Tab-separated table of C-alpha atoms in Angstrom:
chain	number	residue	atom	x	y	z
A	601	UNK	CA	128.668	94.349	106.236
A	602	UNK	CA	126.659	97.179	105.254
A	603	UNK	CA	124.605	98.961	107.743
A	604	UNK	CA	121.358	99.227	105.165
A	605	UNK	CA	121.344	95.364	104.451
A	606	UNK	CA	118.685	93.221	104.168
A	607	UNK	CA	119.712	90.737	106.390
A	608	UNK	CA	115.849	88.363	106.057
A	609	UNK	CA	116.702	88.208	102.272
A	610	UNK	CA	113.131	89.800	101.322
A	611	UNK	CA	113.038	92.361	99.084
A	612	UNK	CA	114.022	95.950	99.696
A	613	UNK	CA	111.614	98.424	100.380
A	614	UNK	CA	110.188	100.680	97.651
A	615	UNK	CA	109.953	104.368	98.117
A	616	UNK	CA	107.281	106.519	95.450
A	617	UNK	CA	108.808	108.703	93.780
A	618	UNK	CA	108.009	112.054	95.280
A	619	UNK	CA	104.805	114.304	93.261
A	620	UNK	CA	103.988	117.560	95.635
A	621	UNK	CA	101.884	119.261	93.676
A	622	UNK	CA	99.141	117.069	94.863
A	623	UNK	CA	100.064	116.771	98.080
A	624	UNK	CA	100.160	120.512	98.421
A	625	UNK	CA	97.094	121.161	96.830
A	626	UNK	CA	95.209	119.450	98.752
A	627	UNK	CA	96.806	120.607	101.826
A	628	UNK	CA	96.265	124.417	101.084
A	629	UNK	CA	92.267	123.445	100.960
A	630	UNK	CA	91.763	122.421	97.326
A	631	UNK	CA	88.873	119.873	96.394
A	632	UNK	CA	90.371	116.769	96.425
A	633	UNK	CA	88.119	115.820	93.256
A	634	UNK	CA	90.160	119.206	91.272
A	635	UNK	CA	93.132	117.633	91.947
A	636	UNK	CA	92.358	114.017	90.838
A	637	UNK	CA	91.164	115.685	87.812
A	638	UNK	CA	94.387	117.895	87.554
A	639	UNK	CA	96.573	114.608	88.577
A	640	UNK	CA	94.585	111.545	87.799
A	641	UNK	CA	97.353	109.327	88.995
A	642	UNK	CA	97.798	110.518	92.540
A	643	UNK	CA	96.451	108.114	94.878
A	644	UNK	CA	96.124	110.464	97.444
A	645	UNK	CA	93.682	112.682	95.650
A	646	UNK	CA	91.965	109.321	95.252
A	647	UNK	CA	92.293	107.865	98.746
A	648	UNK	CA	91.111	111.849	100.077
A	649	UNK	CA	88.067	111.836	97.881
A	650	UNK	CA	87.410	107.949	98.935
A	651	UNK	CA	87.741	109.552	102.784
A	652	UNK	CA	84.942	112.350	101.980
A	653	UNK	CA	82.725	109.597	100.428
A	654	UNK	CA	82.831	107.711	103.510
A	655	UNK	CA	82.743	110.265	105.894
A	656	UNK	CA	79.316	111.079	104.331
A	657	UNK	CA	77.937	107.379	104.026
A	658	UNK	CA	78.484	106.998	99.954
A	659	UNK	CA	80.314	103.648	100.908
A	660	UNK	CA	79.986	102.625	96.995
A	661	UNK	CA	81.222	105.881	95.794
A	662	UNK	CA	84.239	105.149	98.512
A	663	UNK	CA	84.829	101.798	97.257
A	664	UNK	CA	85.042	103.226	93.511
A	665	UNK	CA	87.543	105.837	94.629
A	666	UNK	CA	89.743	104.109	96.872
A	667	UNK	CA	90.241	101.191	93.884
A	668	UNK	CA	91.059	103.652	91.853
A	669	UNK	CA	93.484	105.366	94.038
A	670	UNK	CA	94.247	101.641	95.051
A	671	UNK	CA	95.508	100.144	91.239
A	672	UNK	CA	96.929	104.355	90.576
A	673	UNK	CA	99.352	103.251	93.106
A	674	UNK	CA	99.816	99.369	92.552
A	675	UNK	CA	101.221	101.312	88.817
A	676	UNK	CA	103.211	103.303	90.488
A	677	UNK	CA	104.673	100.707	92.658
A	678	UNK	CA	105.847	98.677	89.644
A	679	UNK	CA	107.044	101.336	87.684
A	680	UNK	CA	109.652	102.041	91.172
A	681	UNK	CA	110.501	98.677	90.980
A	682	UNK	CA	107.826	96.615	93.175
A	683	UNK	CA	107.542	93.290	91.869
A	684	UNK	CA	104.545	92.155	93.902
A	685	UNK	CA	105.640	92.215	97.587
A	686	UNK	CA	107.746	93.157	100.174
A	687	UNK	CA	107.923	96.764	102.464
A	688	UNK	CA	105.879	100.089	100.899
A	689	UNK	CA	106.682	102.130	104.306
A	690	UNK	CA	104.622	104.885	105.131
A	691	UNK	CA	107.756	106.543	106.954
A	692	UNK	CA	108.564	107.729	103.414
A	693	UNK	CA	105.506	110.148	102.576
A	694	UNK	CA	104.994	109.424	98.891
A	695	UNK	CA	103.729	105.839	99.587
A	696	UNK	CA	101.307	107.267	101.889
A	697	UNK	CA	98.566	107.757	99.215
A	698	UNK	CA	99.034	104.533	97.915
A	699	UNK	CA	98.450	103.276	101.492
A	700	UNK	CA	95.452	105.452	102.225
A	701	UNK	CA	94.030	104.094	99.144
A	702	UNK	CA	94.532	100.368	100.055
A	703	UNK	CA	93.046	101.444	104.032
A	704	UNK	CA	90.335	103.407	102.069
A	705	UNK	CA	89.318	99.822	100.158
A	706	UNK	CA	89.326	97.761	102.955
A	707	UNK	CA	87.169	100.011	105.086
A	708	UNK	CA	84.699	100.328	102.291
A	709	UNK	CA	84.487	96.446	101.147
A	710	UNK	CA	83.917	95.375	105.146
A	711	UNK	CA	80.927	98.407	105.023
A	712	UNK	CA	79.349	96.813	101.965
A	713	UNK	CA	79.977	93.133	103.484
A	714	UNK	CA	82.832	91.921	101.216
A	715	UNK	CA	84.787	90.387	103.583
A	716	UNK	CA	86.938	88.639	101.044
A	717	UNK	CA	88.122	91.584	99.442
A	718	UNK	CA	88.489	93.279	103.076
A	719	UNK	CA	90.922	90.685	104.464
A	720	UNK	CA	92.602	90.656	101.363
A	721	UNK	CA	93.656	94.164	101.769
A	722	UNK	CA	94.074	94.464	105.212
A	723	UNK	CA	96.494	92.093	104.942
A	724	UNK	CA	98.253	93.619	102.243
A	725	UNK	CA	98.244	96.815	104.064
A	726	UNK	CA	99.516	95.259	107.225
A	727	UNK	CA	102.072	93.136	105.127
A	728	UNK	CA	103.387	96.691	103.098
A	729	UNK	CA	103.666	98.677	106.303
A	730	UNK	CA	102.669	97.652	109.638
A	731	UNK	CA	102.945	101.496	110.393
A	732	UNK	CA	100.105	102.381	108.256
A	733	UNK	CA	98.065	99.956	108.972
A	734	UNK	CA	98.137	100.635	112.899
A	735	UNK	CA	98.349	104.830	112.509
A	736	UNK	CA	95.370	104.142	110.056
A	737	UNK	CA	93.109	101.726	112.116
């Protein structure tokens, strides 16, 4: 038996392919909206700028970020494989944008009292990495 196998018969996890260059950017102190307009398909740029909307009450302009940083990831998840469901673990740091993203959409659907749409994704992010969802709140 092989020490990596799925013995619940769900699907594997699926690990992002790994894109620095906006990781890094931001990290060295560049505007997070430079580097979603430098790489419009990181989620993280996304999920950062959804954070800074937030953090300074533009709950709508949060909501419109984190979706887009939200269905910028679901594309990336398909294109690694993802059919849907199963594991996303935020262990392995290239998913972490997409998860931000999905946090970054709840938060911001409960503040504007779609409660719907915030279960929905709390779920989701609870269901793709129980990790995330706890180290996010």
């Amino acid at each position: 038996m092989a020490i990596h196998e799925n013995l619940l018969g769900g699907p594997p996890p699926t690990h992002l392919p790994d894109d620095p260059e906006p990781r890094e950017l931001l990290a060295g102190g560049t505007a997070a909206a430079d580097v979603a307009a430098k790489y419009p398909t990181s989620s993280l740029a996304w999920a950062r700028l959804a954070d800074e909307a937030f953090e300074a009450g533009r709950v709508v302009e949060s909501y419109a970020y984190a979706r887009t940083g939200y269905h910028r990831g679901l594309d990336a998840l398909r294109r690694a494989g993802w059919k849907g469901h199963g594991p996303v673990p935020w262990e392995h740091e290239p998913n972490r944008g997409f998860l931000r993203a999905l946090h970054g959409l709840a938060r911001a659907a409960q503040a504007i009292g779609e409660q719907e749409e915030y279960e929905r994704c709390s779920t989701f992010l609870r269901d793709s990495s129980a990790t995330a969802a706890d180290t996010l709140g």
